[in-house]
Short mmCIF file of C-alpha atoms in Angstrom, two decimals:
data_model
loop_
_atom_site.label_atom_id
_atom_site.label_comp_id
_atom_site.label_asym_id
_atom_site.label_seq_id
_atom_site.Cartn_x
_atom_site.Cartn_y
_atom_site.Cartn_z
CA UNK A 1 119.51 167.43 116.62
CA UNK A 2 116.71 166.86 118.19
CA UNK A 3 114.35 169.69 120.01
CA UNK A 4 115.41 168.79 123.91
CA UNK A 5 118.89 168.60 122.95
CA UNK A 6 118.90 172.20 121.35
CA UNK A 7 117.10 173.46 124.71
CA UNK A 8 119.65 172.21 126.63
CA UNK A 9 122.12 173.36 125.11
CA UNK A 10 120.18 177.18 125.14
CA UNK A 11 119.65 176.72 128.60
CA UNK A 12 123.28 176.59 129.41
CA UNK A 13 124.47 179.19 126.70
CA UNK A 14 126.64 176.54 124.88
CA UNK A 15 127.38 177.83 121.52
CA UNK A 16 124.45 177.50 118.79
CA UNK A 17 123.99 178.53 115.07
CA UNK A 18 121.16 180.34 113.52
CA UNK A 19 121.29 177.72 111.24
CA UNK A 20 121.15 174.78 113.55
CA UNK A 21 117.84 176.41 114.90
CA UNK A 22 116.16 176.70 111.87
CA UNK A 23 117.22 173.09 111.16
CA UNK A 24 115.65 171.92 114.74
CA UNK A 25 112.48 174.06 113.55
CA UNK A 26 111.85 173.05 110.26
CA UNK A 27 112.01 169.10 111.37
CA UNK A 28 109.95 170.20 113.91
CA UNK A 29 107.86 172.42 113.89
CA UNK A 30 105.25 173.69 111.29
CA UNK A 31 105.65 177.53 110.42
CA UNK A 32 103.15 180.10 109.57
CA UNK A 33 104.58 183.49 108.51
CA UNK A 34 103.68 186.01 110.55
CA UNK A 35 103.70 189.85 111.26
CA UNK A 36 104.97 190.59 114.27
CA UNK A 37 106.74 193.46 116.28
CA UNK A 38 110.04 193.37 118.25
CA UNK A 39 110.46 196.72 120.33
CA UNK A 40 110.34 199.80 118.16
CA UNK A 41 110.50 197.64 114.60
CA UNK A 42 107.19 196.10 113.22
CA UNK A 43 107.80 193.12 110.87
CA UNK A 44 105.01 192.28 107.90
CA UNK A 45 104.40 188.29 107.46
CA UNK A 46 107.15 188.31 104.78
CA UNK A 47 110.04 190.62 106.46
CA UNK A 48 112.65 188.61 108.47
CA UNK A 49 110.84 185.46 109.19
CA UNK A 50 114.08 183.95 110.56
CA UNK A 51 113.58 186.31 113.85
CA UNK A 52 110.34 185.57 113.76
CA UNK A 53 110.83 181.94 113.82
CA UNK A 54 113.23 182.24 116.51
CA UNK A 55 111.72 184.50 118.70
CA UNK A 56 108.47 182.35 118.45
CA UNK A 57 110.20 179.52 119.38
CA UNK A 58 112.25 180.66 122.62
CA UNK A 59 108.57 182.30 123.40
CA UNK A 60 107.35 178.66 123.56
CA UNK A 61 109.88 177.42 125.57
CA UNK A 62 110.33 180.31 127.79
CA UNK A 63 113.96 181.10 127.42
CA UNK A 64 116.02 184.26 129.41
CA UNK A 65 116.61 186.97 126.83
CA UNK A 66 120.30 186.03 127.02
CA UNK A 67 119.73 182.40 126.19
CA UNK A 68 117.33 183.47 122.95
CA UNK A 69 120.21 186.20 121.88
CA UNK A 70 122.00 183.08 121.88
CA UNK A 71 120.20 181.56 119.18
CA UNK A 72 121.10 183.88 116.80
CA UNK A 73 124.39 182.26 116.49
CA UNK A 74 127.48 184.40 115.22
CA UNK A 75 124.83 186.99 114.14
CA UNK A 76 124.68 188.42 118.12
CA UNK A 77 127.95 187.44 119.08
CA UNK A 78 130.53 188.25 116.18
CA UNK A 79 128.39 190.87 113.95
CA UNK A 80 125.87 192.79 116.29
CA UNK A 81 127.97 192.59 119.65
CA UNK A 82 131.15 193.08 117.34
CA UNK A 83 129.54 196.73 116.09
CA UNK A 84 128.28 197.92 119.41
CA UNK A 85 126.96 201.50 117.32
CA UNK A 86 126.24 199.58 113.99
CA UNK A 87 122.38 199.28 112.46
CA UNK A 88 122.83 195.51 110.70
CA UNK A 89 120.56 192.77 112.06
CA UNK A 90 118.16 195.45 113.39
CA UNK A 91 115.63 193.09 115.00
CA UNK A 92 118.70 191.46 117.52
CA UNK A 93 119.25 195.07 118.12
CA UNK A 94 115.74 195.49 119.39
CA UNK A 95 114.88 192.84 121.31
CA UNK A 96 118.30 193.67 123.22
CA UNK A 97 116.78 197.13 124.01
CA UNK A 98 113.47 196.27 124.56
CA UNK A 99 113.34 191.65 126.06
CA UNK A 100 110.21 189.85 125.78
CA UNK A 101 108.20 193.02 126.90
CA UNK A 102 108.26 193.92 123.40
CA UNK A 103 107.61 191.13 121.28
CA UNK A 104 104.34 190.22 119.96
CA UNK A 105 102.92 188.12 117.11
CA UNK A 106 99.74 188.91 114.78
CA UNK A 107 99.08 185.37 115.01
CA UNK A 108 100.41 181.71 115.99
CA UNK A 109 103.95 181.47 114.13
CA UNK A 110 105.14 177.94 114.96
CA UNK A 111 102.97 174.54 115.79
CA UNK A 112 104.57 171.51 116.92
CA UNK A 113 104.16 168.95 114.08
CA UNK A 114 101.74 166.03 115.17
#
């Protein structure tokens, strides 16, 4: 898949894996891990990279909080929105609470390959 068709798909909420992201952003996209913080939870440069990779990337292309929960696939909808007063996937759980307001990066996590 190529990066357009995954943002269309976003942009309209169609159904997406985690996995299919990461796919999209590996082919694409040169990563740098990175600390970063996500509401109340601070992430070091090799704690849950695969938020960080997301959230980096919907940054970029300026998605909606609802269309970068999206992203995370079954994670959001079957696991976190399935235990409305459960603790797993703690960063989805965040950046539900807190939206773009409270994400920030130490430094540069993804770079369009040349």
């Amino acid at each position: 898949m190529q990066v357009e068709q995954l943002l269309e798909r976003a942009r309209a909420l169609e159904p997406i894996q985690f996995s299919e992201l990461m796919d999209v952003i590996e082919q694409y996209y040169e990563f740098t891990p990175t600390a970063f913080r996500n509401g109340e939870l601070s992430n070091s440069e090799d704690q849950n990279q695969g938020s960080c990779k997301l959230l980096a990337f919907a940054l970029q292309h300026q998605l909606s909080v609802e269309q970068t929960l999206n992203l995370f696939g079954d994670y959001y909808h079957q696991e976190v929105l399935g235990d409305p007063q459960g603790s797993a996937h703690g960063n989805i759980r965040a950046f539900m609470r807190s939206g773009w307001e409270g994400v920030s990066f130490a430094a540069e996590p993804l770079r369009l390959r040349a």
